[in-house]
Backbone as a chain_set.jsonl record, in Angstrom:
{"seq": "MEWNVVFFFNSVLLGVGLAMDTFCVSLSNGLSEPTMKAGKMCKIAGVFAFFQAMMPMIGWICVHTVLQYFQAFEKWIPWIAFGLLLFIGGKMLIEGIRQKSDEMERPKVGRAALLVQGVATSIDALSVGFTIAEYDLLPAVVCALMIATTTFVICVSGVKIGKKLGTRLANKATILGGVILIVIGLEILLA", "coords": {"N": [[49.234, -3.222, -28.098], [51.092, -0.32, -28.095], [53.085, 1.823, -26.072], [53.506, 4.84, -27.22], [54.221, 7.847, -29.091], [52.196, 8.119, -30.984], [50.024, 6.803, -29.726], [49.452, 8.529, -27.51], [48.95, 10.915, -28.954], [46.682, 10.105, -30.513], [44.86, 9.727, -28.505], [44.53, 12.287, -27.453], [43.46, 13.493, -29.701], [41.076, 11.957, -29.828], [39.901, 13.014, -27.496], [39.543, 15.678, -28.185], [37.742, 15.394, -30.35], [35.571, 14.28, -28.964], [34.982, 16.27, -27.21], [33.725, 18.41, -28.458], [30.925, 18.713, -28.403], [30.555, 19.085, -25.629], [32.025, 21.487, -25.399], [30.341, 23.313, -26.711], [28.123, 23.179, -25.08], [29.242, 24.02, -22.681], [29.782, 26.637, -23.425], [27.267, 27.558, -23.759], [26.389, 27.359, -21.101], [28.053, 29.323, -19.911], [27.039, 31.458, -21.331], [24.482, 31.683, -20.154], [25.09, 32.36, -17.511], [26.866, 34.731, -16.88], [28.225, 35.768, -14.718], [29.579, 33.883, -13.439], [31.601, 32.134, -11.158], [35.209, 31.119, -10.932], [35.455, 28.632, -9.548], [33.023, 27.358, -10.046], [33.086, 27.224, -12.777], [35.259, 25.367, -13.079], [34.027, 23.247, -11.878], [31.909, 22.63, -13.633], [33.417, 22.002, -16.006], [34.811, 19.864, -14.898], [32.748, 17.966, -14.466], [31.844, 17.432, -17.02], [34.254, 16.388, -17.988], [34.627, 14.173, -16.401], [32.392, 12.5, -17.262], [33.061, 12.219, -19.924], [35.313, 10.71, -19.702], [34.452, 8.432, -18.387], [32.39, 7.216, -19.999], [33.687, 6.14, -22.403], [35.174, 4.176, -21.049], [33.124, 2.558, -19.96], [32.035, 1.678, -22.317], [34.34, 0.212, -23.205], [34.44, -1.755, -21.282], [31.955, -2.912, -21.768], [32.482, -4.095, -24.313], [34.307, -5.954, -23.614], [32.854, -7.556, -21.932], [29.91, -7.649, -22.019], [28.992, -7.587, -24.802], [26.909, -8.209, -26.667], [24.645, -7.138, -25.431], [25.178, -4.391, -25.324], [25.195, -3.779, -28.067], [22.522, -4.056, -28.729], [21.545, -1.885, -27.309], [22.783, 0.291, -28.451], [21.481, 1.573, -30.671], [19.739, 3.321, -29.507], [21.205, 5.347, -28.292], [21.648, 7.89, -29.587], [19.029, 8.895, -29.479], [18.464, 9.069, -26.748], [20.39, 10.97, -25.92], [19.52, 13.186, -27.471], [16.943, 13.544, -26.418], [17.509, 14.26, -23.708], [19.058, 16.707, -24.12], [17.174, 18.165, -25.509], [15.282, 18.581, -23.502], [16.618, 20.068, -21.5], [17.61, 22.235, -23.077], [15.151, 23.149, -24.139], [13.852, 23.968, -21.692], [15.548, 26.076, -20.967], [15.172, 27.737, -23.125], [12.419, 28.394, -22.967], [12.507, 29.693, -20.456], [14.042, 31.865, -21.067], [12.551, 33.228, -23.003], [10.186, 33.846, -21.546], [11.32, 35.661, -19.771], [11.502, 39.051, -18.978], [12.654, 41.875, -20.821], [13.931, 43.807, -19.255], [14.827, 42.462, -17.102], [17.766, 41.236, -15.615], [18.687, 39.023, -14.454], [19.627, 35.787, -14.858], [18.865, 32.257, -15.311], [20.657, 30.026, -13.137], [23.18, 27.498, -13.647], [22.205, 24.488, -12.447], [22.835, 21.59, -10.308], [21.445, 19.27, -11.043], [20.817, 19.846, -13.758], [23.277, 20.123, -14.799], [24.381, 17.541, -14.476], [22.62, 16.055, -16.177], [23.344, 17.369, -18.539], [26.009, 16.473, -18.743], [25.753, 13.664, -19.07], [24.176, 13.539, -21.35], [25.861, 14.801, -23.368], [27.905, 13.107, -23.368], [27.194, 10.473, -23.885], [27.246, 9.376, -26.445], [29.87, 8.78, -26.466], [30.281, 6.279, -25.621], [30.553, 4.494, -27.709], [33.263, 4.875, -28.307], [34.54, 3.045, -26.697], [34.631, 0.805, -28.364], [36.573, 1.549, -30.085], [38.824, 1.685, -28.531], [39.021, -0.939, -27.8], [40.994, -2.867, -28.265], [42.932, -2.262, -26.474], [44.691, -2.977, -23.465], [43.772, -2.92, -19.941], [45.195, -0.886, -18.521], [46.263, 0.933, -20.528], [43.774, 1.739, -21.662], [42.611, 3.033, -19.563], [44.472, 5.194, -19.262], [44.06, 6.418, -21.692], [41.371, 7.23, -21.433], [41.768, 9.108, -19.312], [43.329, 10.994, -20.555], [41.479, 11.84, -22.465], [39.619, 13.038, -20.618], [41.2, 15.062, -19.515], [41.719, 16.659, -21.85], [39.069, 17.416, -22.411], [38.336, 18.84, -20.215], [39.989, 21.212, -20.341], [39.06, 22.216, -22.752], [36.382, 22.691, -22.06], [36.576, 24.579, -19.997], [37.447, 26.738, -21.511], [35.307, 27.076, -23.186], [33.287, 27.88, -21.381], [34.481, 30.237, -20.461], [34.492, 31.768, -22.851], [31.71, 31.922, -23.316], [30.819, 33.311, -21.127], [31.882, 35.937, -21.657], [30.507, 36.573, -23.957], [27.937, 36.334, -22.968], [27.651, 38.451, -21.248], [27.621, 40.654, -23.023], [25.372, 39.932, -24.603], [23.277, 40.099, -22.851], [19.965, 39.789, -21.902], [19.292, 37.929, -23.895], [20.858, 35.81, -23.811], [20.132, 33.416, -22.567], [18.157, 32.325, -24.111], [19.673, 31.93, -26.479], [21.458, 30.044, -25.435], [19.765, 27.957, -24.866], [18.899, 27.347, -27.467], [21.312, 26.473, -28.59], [21.781, 24.067, -27.212], [19.566, 22.502, -28.075], [20.188, 22.387, -30.81], [22.569, 20.933, -30.691], [21.628, 18.556, -29.695], [19.975, 17.701, -31.864], [21.943, 17.523, -33.864], [23.376, 15.264, -32.784], [21.441, 13.334, -32.969], [20.814, 13.217, -35.743], [23.317, 12.539, -36.805]], "CA": [[49.159, -1.771, -27.884], [52.383, 0.212, -27.743], [53.142, 3.179, -25.495], [54.26, 5.724, -28.118], [53.695, 9.16, -29.4], [50.905, 7.881, -31.665], [48.971, 6.481, -28.722], [49.089, 9.74, -26.837], [48.406, 11.875, -30.008], [45.327, 9.644, -30.785], [44.073, 9.935, -27.301], [44.234, 13.72, -27.318], [42.512, 13.655, -30.825], [39.768, 11.391, -29.364], [39.406, 13.925, -26.488], [39.102, 16.929, -28.94], [36.571, 15.108, -31.017], [34.478, 14.08, -28.106], [34.676, 17.511, -26.429], [33.08, 19.458, -29.208], [29.659, 18.928, -27.851], [30.739, 19.696, -24.346], [32.426, 22.883, -25.552], [29.13, 24.084, -27.043], [27.276, 23.258, -23.86], [29.931, 24.942, -21.793], [29.587, 27.939, -23.978], [25.822, 27.888, -23.37], [26.347, 27.562, -19.649], [28.665, 30.62, -19.693], [26.056, 32.472, -21.731], [23.386, 31.885, -19.22], [25.547, 32.746, -16.23], [28.065, 35.471, -17.12], [28.933, 36.142, -13.472], [30.011, 32.598, -12.849], [33.002, 32.152, -10.524], [36.08, 30.155, -11.367], [35.195, 27.344, -8.954], [31.861, 26.7, -10.734], [33.583, 26.874, -14.1], [35.952, 24.098, -12.902], [33.022, 22.176, -11.565], [31.277, 22.295, -14.892], [34.402, 21.279, -16.753], [35.056, 18.542, -14.211], [31.62, 17.002, -14.698], [31.987, 16.977, -18.373], [35.443, 15.534, -18.139], [34.323, 12.851, -15.729], [31.579, 11.643, -18.05], [33.809, 11.928, -21.147], [36.265, 9.525, -19.402], [33.716, 7.232, -17.928], [31.63, 6.557, -21.008], [34.53, 5.204, -23.188], [35.525, 3.022, -20.167], [31.942, 1.739, -19.843], [32.063, 1.06, -23.619], [35.413, -0.748, -23.239], [33.959, -2.867, -20.413], [30.898, -3.697, -22.588], [33.168, -4.793, -25.459], [35.031, -7.154, -23.013], [31.985, -8.446, -21.182], [28.518, -7.904, -22.477], [28.903, -6.944, -26.184], [25.62, -8.34, -27.327], [23.652, -6.226, -24.804], [25.566, -3.071, -25.815], [24.815, -3.605, -29.455], [21.086, -3.765, -28.729], [21.247, -0.56, -26.783], [23.396, 1.304, -29.245], [20.609, 2.35, -31.545], [19.028, 4.253, -28.709], [22.031, 6.344, -27.759], [21.335, 9.252, -30.146], [17.715, 9.349, -29.053], [18.584, 9.491, -25.346], [21.133, 12.226, -25.923], [18.64, 14.067, -28.083], [15.837, 13.787, -25.406], [18.084, 14.974, -22.581], [19.452, 17.971, -24.548], [16.028, 18.839, -25.831], [14.604, 18.933, -22.266], [17.346, 21.167, -20.924], [17.566, 23.317, -23.998], [13.801, 23.745, -24.144], [13.656, 24.659, -20.476], [16.336, 27.33, -21.03], [14.543, 28.538, -24.153], [11.196, 28.868, -22.355], [12.81, 30.677, -19.372], [14.58, 33.045, -21.783], [11.4, 33.884, -23.677], [9.362, 34.436, -20.448], [12.087, 36.68, -19.028], [11.306, 40.439, -19.491], [13.808, 42.511, -21.293], [14.589, 44.569, -18.28], [15.341, 41.581, -16.095], [19.099, 40.905, -15.96], [19.119, 37.802, -13.748], [19.392, 34.576, -15.671], [18.857, 31.025, -14.426], [22.054, 29.484, -13.071], [23.258, 26.033, -14.042], [22.113, 23.731, -11.276], [23.507, 20.289, -10.329], [20.686, 18.347, -11.946], [20.947, 20.249, -15.21], [24.746, 19.787, -15.128], [24.487, 16.026, -14.621], [21.937, 15.783, -17.407], [24.171, 17.766, -19.691], [27.137, 15.631, -18.721], [25.384, 12.407, -19.564], [23.724, 13.801, -22.753], [26.929, 15.096, -24.186], [28.949, 12.018, -23.382], [26.62, 9.237, -24.16], [27.754, 8.913, -27.725], [31.364, 8.4, -26.267], [30.199, 4.823, -25.354], [31.164, 3.782, -28.867], [34.701, 4.989, -28.284], [34.926, 1.79, -26.101], [34.962, -0.072, -29.481], [37.782, 2.048, -30.691], [39.951, 1.322, -27.619], [38.737, -2.247, -27.312], [42.225, -3.699, -28.304], [43.854, -1.804, -25.412], [44.596, -3.581, -22.156], [43.097, -2.062, -19.113], [45.909, 0.34, -18.18], [46.174, 1.885, -21.709], [42.42, 2.185, -21.795], [42.408, 4.109, -18.45], [45.292, 6.363, -19.563], [43.388, 7.087, -22.825], [40.267, 7.902, -20.865], [42.224, 10.25, -18.546], [43.71, 12.008, -21.573], [40.266, 12.457, -23.007], [39.049, 13.855, -19.641], [42.044, 16.242, -19.422], [41.454, 17.523, -22.996], [37.689, 17.876, -22.288], [38.34, 19.862, -19.082], [40.553, 22.35, -20.87], [38.168, 22.779, -23.849], [35.214, 23.193, -21.448], [36.78, 25.854, -19.321], [37.522, 27.767, -22.57], [33.883, 27.306, -23.663], [32.561, 28.709, -20.268], [34.969, 31.692, -20.466], [33.97, 32.557, -24.022], [30.295, 32.133, -23.156], [30.599, 34.446, -20.126], [32.124, 37.191, -22.199], [29.394, 36.73, -24.898], [26.727, 36.417, -22.205], [27.549, 39.846, -20.752], [27.259, 41.393, -24.123], [24.059, 39.566, -25.055], [22.309, 40.348, -21.782], [18.894, 38.863, -21.719], [19.131, 36.982, -24.977], [21.845, 34.673, -23.617], [19.427, 32.106, -22.121], [17.535, 31.836, -25.356], [20.752, 31.427, -27.302], [21.973, 28.851, -24.873], [18.743, 26.855, -25.113], [18.956, 26.88, -28.95], [22.494, 25.774, -28.789], [21.59, 22.76, -26.628], [18.702, 21.881, -28.973], [20.867, 22.106, -31.975], [23.476, 19.912, -30.457], [20.812, 17.305, -29.629], [19.623, 17.424, -33.263], [23.197, 16.998, -34.553], [23.701, 13.909, -32.319], [20.363, 12.441, -33.484], [20.94, 13.02, -37.185], [24.602, 12.135, -37.282]], "C": [[50.563, -1.328, -27.379], [52.234, 1.56, -27.109], [54.048, 3.985, -26.33], [53.523, 7.067, -28.319], [52.353, 9.092, -30.07], [49.779, 7.618, -30.722], [48.508, 7.728, -27.941], [48.458, 10.818, -27.821], [46.955, 11.453, -30.298], [44.425, 9.87, -29.625], [43.594, 11.393, -27.086], [43.216, 14.024, -28.455], [41.093, 13.161, -30.465], [39.112, 12.425, -28.398], [38.918, 15.185, -27.191], [37.79, 16.588, -29.682], [35.366, 14.954, -30.109], [34.137, 15.358, -27.378], [34.026, 18.616, -27.14], [31.672, 19.738, -28.69], [29.668, 19.528, -26.454], [31.209, 21.168, -24.366], [31.194, 23.725, -25.844], [28.225, 24.267, -25.809], [27.904, 24.072, -22.845], [29.759, 26.392, -22.14], [28.176, 28.467, -23.626], [25.763, 28.131, -21.884], [26.957, 28.986, -19.251], [27.789, 31.774, -20.175], [24.99, 32.732, -20.743], [23.759, 32.354, -17.819], [26.849, 33.491, -16.315], [28.855, 35.939, -15.84], [29.52, 34.988, -12.785], [31.451, 32.66, -12.338], [33.841, 31.008, -11.092], [35.9, 28.739, -10.813], [34.068, 26.676, -9.66], [32.295, 26.365, -12.16], [34.372, 25.51, -14.038], [35.041, 22.933, -12.652], [32.302, 21.678, -12.832], [32.218, 21.52, -15.835], [34.711, 19.943, -16.206], [33.974, 17.491, -14.437], [31.677, 16.545, -16.052], [33.162, 16.035, -18.633], [35.232, 14.206, -17.517], [33.511, 11.971, -16.652], [32.273, 11.33, -19.353], [34.841, 10.791, -20.93], [35.537, 8.342, -19.129], [33.021, 6.48, -19.098], [32.514, 5.693, -21.945], [34.942, 4.021, -22.328], [34.363, 2.022, -20.036], [31.821, 0.96, -21.246], [33.108, -0.032, -23.751], [34.994, -1.93, -22.431], [32.836, -3.69, -21.154], [31.428, -4.551, -23.651], [33.763, -6.034, -24.793], [34.139, -7.966, -22.137], [30.646, -8.69, -21.894], [28.181, -7.185, -23.921], [27.508, -6.964, -26.757], [24.586, -7.376, -26.666], [23.952, -4.734, -25.217], [25.066, -2.775, -27.22], [23.257, -3.398, -29.555], [20.724, -2.419, -28.279], [21.776, 0.562, -27.64], [22.559, 2.172, -30.129], [19.834, 3.418, -30.847], [19.791, 5.4, -28.266], [21.798, 7.649, -28.285], [19.981, 9.783, -29.569], [17.715, 9.868, -27.602], [19.307, 10.796, -25.228], [20.273, 13.345, -26.404], [17.539, 14.556, -27.04], [16.436, 14.61, -24.273], [18.407, 16.45, -22.974], [18.237, 18.815, -24.93], [15.239, 19.323, -24.591], [15.295, 20.088, -21.67], [17.316, 22.43, -21.803], [16.183, 23.974, -24.049], [13.513, 24.482, -22.874], [14.351, 26.055, -20.466], [15.611, 28.32, -22.046], [13.268, 29.237, -23.585], [11.464, 29.949, -21.297], [13.362, 31.911, -19.989], [13.402, 33.886, -22.412], [10.451, 34.505, -22.624], [10.019, 35.578, -19.688], [11.789, 38.011, -19.738], [12.649, 41.028, -19.9], [14.606, 43.3, -20.29], [15.159, 43.765, -17.129], [16.819, 41.099, -16.486], [19.47, 39.553, -15.385], [18.699, 36.619, -14.672], [19.477, 33.316, -14.829], [20.302, 30.477, -14.361], [22.012, 28.022, -13.304], [23.308, 25.263, -12.72], [22.755, 22.408, -11.485], [22.783, 19.351, -11.16], [20.878, 18.586, -13.334], [22.36, 19.899, -15.64], [24.916, 18.303, -15.331], [23.816, 15.569, -15.859], [22.765, 16.146, -18.635], [25.424, 16.852, -19.858], [26.879, 14.256, -19.406], [24.986, 12.511, -21.038], [24.875, 13.988, -23.698], [27.969, 14.009, -24.303], [28.413, 10.589, -23.762], [27.103, 8.515, -25.384], [29.224, 8.405, -27.569], [31.392, 6.902, -25.896], [30.906, 4.065, -26.498], [32.598, 3.891, -28.96], [35.293, 3.708, -27.616], [35.262, 0.734, -27.238], [36.241, 0.298, -30.072], [39.011, 1.642, -29.83], [39.845, -0.062, -27.142], [40.043, -3.149, -27.326], [43.222, -3.338, -27.208], [43.563, -2.711, -24.213], [44.041, -2.597, -21.216], [43.873, -0.748, -18.815], [45.94, 1.341, -19.331], [44.771, 2.478, -21.928], [42.115, 3.337, -20.803], [43.192, 5.347, -18.739], [44.558, 7.082, -20.735], [42.165, 7.855, -22.284], [40.622, 9.163, -20.041], [42.695, 11.349, -19.442], [42.507, 12.686, -22.153], [39.639, 13.416, -21.949], [39.818, 15.16, -19.488], [41.754, 17.28, -20.62], [40.081, 18.125, -22.852], [37.661, 18.978, -21.217], [38.868, 21.157, -19.645], [39.645, 23.033, -21.843], [36.875, 23.315, -23.143], [35.454, 24.47, -20.609], [36.952, 26.989, -20.386], [36.087, 28.089, -23.0], [33.131, 28.221, -22.685], [33.083, 30.152, -20.377], [34.468, 32.383, -21.679], [32.496, 32.833, -23.842], [29.997, 33.218, -22.141], [30.863, 35.769, -20.751], [31.006, 37.52, -23.189], [28.109, 36.993, -24.064], [26.569, 37.857, -21.624], [27.11, 40.811, -21.832], [25.792, 41.165, -24.67], [22.898, 39.801, -24.138], [21.224, 39.347, -21.763], [18.539, 37.802, -22.762], [19.97, 35.744, -24.774], [21.179, 33.37, -23.378], [18.749, 31.474, -23.317], [18.521, 31.231, -26.275], [21.301, 30.159, -26.733], [21.066, 27.61, -25.048], [18.761, 26.33, -26.528], [20.214, 26.089, -29.135], [22.386, 24.295, -28.414], [20.688, 21.868, -27.583], [19.376, 21.444, -30.273], [21.82, 20.961, -31.868], [22.757, 18.534, -30.338], [20.362, 16.782, -31.009], [20.821, 16.853, -34.006], [23.539, 15.553, -34.062], [22.696, 12.93, -32.899], [20.574, 12.225, -34.985], [22.293, 12.581, -37.695], [24.691, 10.655, -37.571]], "O": [[51.113, -1.863, -26.416], [51.393, 2.362, -27.515], [55.266, 3.864, -26.199], [52.434, 7.336, -27.812], [51.464, 9.892, -29.781], [48.684, 8.154, -30.892], [47.311, 7.936, -27.745], [47.517, 11.519, -27.447], [46.071, 12.309, -30.334], [43.256, 10.197, -29.828], [42.486, 11.675, -26.631], [42.23, 14.722, -28.222], [40.086, 13.814, -30.739], [37.909, 12.672, -28.485], [37.893, 15.721, -26.769], [36.842, 17.374, -29.657], [34.274, 15.427, -30.424], [32.991, 15.484, -26.946], [33.773, 19.67, -26.556], [31.282, 20.898, -28.558], [28.853, 20.398, -26.147], [30.857, 21.969, -23.5], [31.039, 24.788, -25.242], [27.666, 25.333, -25.555], [27.2, 24.801, -22.146], [29.611, 27.255, -21.275], [27.969, 29.625, -23.264], [25.103, 29.08, -21.46], [26.429, 29.695, -18.394], [27.756, 32.86, -19.597], [24.618, 33.882, -20.505], [22.887, 32.704, -17.024], [27.872, 32.967, -15.875], [29.982, 36.426, -15.923], [29.933, 35.098, -11.631], [32.361, 33.163, -12.997], [33.305, 30.053, -11.654], [36.158, 27.759, -11.513], [34.146, 25.465, -9.87], [31.909, 25.325, -12.692], [34.148, 24.629, -14.868], [35.242, 21.817, -13.13], [32.124, 20.48, -13.048], [31.83, 20.492, -16.39], [34.862, 18.976, -16.952], [34.252, 16.3, -14.578], [31.57, 15.342, -16.287], [33.073, 15.055, -19.373], [35.637, 13.189, -18.08], [33.864, 10.807, -16.841], [32.085, 10.227, -19.867], [35.176, 10.039, -21.846], [35.928, 7.268, -19.586], [33.07, 5.251, -19.161], [32.104, 4.576, -22.258], [35.052, 2.918, -22.863], [34.574, 0.809, -20.004], [31.543, -0.238, -21.282], [32.835, -1.084, -24.33], [35.189, -3.058, -22.883], [32.803, -4.92, -21.149], [30.903, -5.636, -23.901], [33.716, -7.105, -25.398], [34.581, -8.99, -21.617], [30.328, -9.807, -22.304], [27.268, -6.378, -24.092], [26.979, -5.967, -27.247], [23.721, -6.86, -27.374], [23.024, -3.952, -25.424], [24.585, -1.682, -27.518], [22.787, -2.632, -30.397], [19.752, -1.829, -28.749], [21.269, 1.681, -27.568], [22.855, 3.35, -30.331], [19.317, 4.333, -31.488], [19.191, 6.401, -27.875], [21.737, 8.578, -27.48], [19.849, 10.959, -29.23], [17.109, 10.884, -27.262], [18.863, 11.669, -24.483], [20.286, 14.409, -25.784], [17.286, 15.745, -26.85], [15.844, 15.631, -23.921], [18.057, 17.356, -22.219], [18.234, 20.027, -24.716], [14.598, 20.373, -24.646], [14.626, 21.065, -21.335], [17.036, 23.531, -21.33], [16.064, 25.198, -24.007], [12.955, 25.577, -22.949], [13.784, 27.048, -20.011], [15.49, 29.522, -21.811], [13.079, 30.448, -23.704], [10.773, 30.966, -21.234], [13.145, 32.985, -19.43], [13.363, 35.111, -22.306], [9.966, 35.617, -22.835], [9.338, 36.371, -19.037], [11.823, 38.079, -20.966], [13.678, 40.667, -19.33], [15.818, 43.456, -20.438], [15.879, 44.295, -16.284], [17.023, 40.61, -17.597], [20.481, 38.979, -15.79], [17.571, 36.528, -15.156], [20.089, 33.311, -13.761], [21.04, 30.463, -15.345], [20.973, 27.374, -13.184], [24.28, 25.349, -11.969], [23.178, 22.063, -12.589], [23.406, 18.649, -11.955], [21.093, 17.643, -14.097], [22.575, 19.421, -16.754], [25.552, 17.877, -16.295], [24.383, 14.742, -16.573], [22.88, 15.391, -19.601], [25.821, 16.52, -20.975], [27.687, 13.777, -20.202], [25.392, 11.694, -21.864], [24.876, 13.377, -24.766], [28.796, 14.0, -25.215], [29.193, 9.65, -23.922], [27.334, 7.306, -25.408], [29.736, 7.695, -28.434], [32.475, 6.319, -25.866], [31.712, 3.159, -26.287], [33.203, 3.068, -29.646], [36.421, 3.327, -27.931], [36.115, -0.129, -27.026], [36.969, -0.576, -30.541], [40.074, 1.307, -30.353], [40.501, -0.408, -26.159], [40.171, -4.062, -26.51], [44.232, -4.019, -27.03], [42.438, -3.143, -23.965], [43.825, -1.459, -21.633], [43.302, 0.342, -18.849], [45.66, 2.519, -19.107], [44.646, 3.629, -22.346], [41.512, 4.366, -21.11], [42.699, 6.452, -18.514], [44.474, 8.31, -20.706], [41.957, 9.012, -22.65], [39.888, 10.152, -20.061], [42.492, 12.525, -19.14], [42.47, 13.905, -22.324], [39.172, 14.493, -22.32], [39.223, 16.229, -19.349], [41.587, 18.485, -20.432], [39.931, 19.307, -23.161], [36.959, 19.973, -21.395], [38.216, 22.18, -19.436], [39.459, 24.25, -21.8], [36.326, 24.316, -23.603], [34.583, 25.338, -20.547], [36.592, 28.129, -20.091], [35.722, 29.255, -23.153], [32.454, 29.172, -23.074], [32.326, 31.122, -20.388], [34.034, 33.53, -21.569], [32.054, 33.925, -24.199], [29.027, 33.961, -22.285], [30.141, 36.715, -20.435], [30.591, 38.677, -23.25], [27.287, 37.819, -24.463], [25.456, 38.377, -21.539], [26.302, 41.702, -21.571], [25.121, 42.093, -25.119], [21.731, 39.727, -24.522], [21.492, 38.153, -21.624], [17.674, 36.945, -22.58], [19.812, 34.749, -25.481], [21.587, 32.336, -23.907], [18.768, 30.257, -23.505], [18.291, 30.15, -26.817], [21.596, 29.242, -27.499], [21.486, 26.484, -25.314], [18.662, 25.132, -26.795], [20.169, 25.066, -29.819], [22.816, 23.406, -29.15], [20.988, 20.703, -27.848], [19.183, 20.334, -30.768], [21.918, 20.12, -32.762], [23.243, 17.514, -30.827], [20.374, 15.579, -31.267], [20.721, 15.833, -34.688], [23.949, 14.72, -34.871], [23.059, 11.818, -33.281], [20.507, 11.08, -35.434], [22.436, 12.279, -38.879], [25.743, 10.169, -37.989]]}, "num_chains": 1, "name": "protein.A"}
C-alpha cells in the first residue's frame, strides 16, 4: 500500500458511498426535528461518522483474524440493517399518523434511536474491511478516519436540508422520515 493521492481519493470515495444511507437518515432526523440545535446536529453526524469508521475496521480485523466467522455472519447483515431501520421507521410512521394535524410538536431523535440508526446504516460497511484488507493497520485507520470525516460532513448537510424541509412540511415530516428509513432498509435488503 502506497501513501499517494489515489489512496486518499479512494478513501473519500468510500466515505461518500458509505454515507449515502446516513445522509438519508440524517435528512429524516432533520425532518422530524426542524428546531434542532447545532450541537445535536453534530452529535447525530458524529454518531454516524463513528459507526462508519468502526465497521470497516471491524471488517478489517475480521479479515485478519476470524475470516471464517465473518463469512458465516455476512449473509445476515442486510437482514439486521433492514430490521433495525424498519423498527425505527415504523415507529416514526405510526407516531406521524397518530399525530393530529394541528399538533406541531414532533418526536425528537433520542439516544437509543440514534444508536440504532448508526448501527443499521453502517452495518453493511463491515464488508469494506475486505476492500481495505491489504492495507497495514495505519493506512486502514487513516482510511477509516477519512470515511468518518466524509460521513460527518455529509450527515450535517443532510440534517440541515431536513430541517429546512421539515419546517415547510410541518406535521407530515415524521411520516416522511419514517418512510425514508423503511425505504433505506428495503434498499439494503434488496441490494
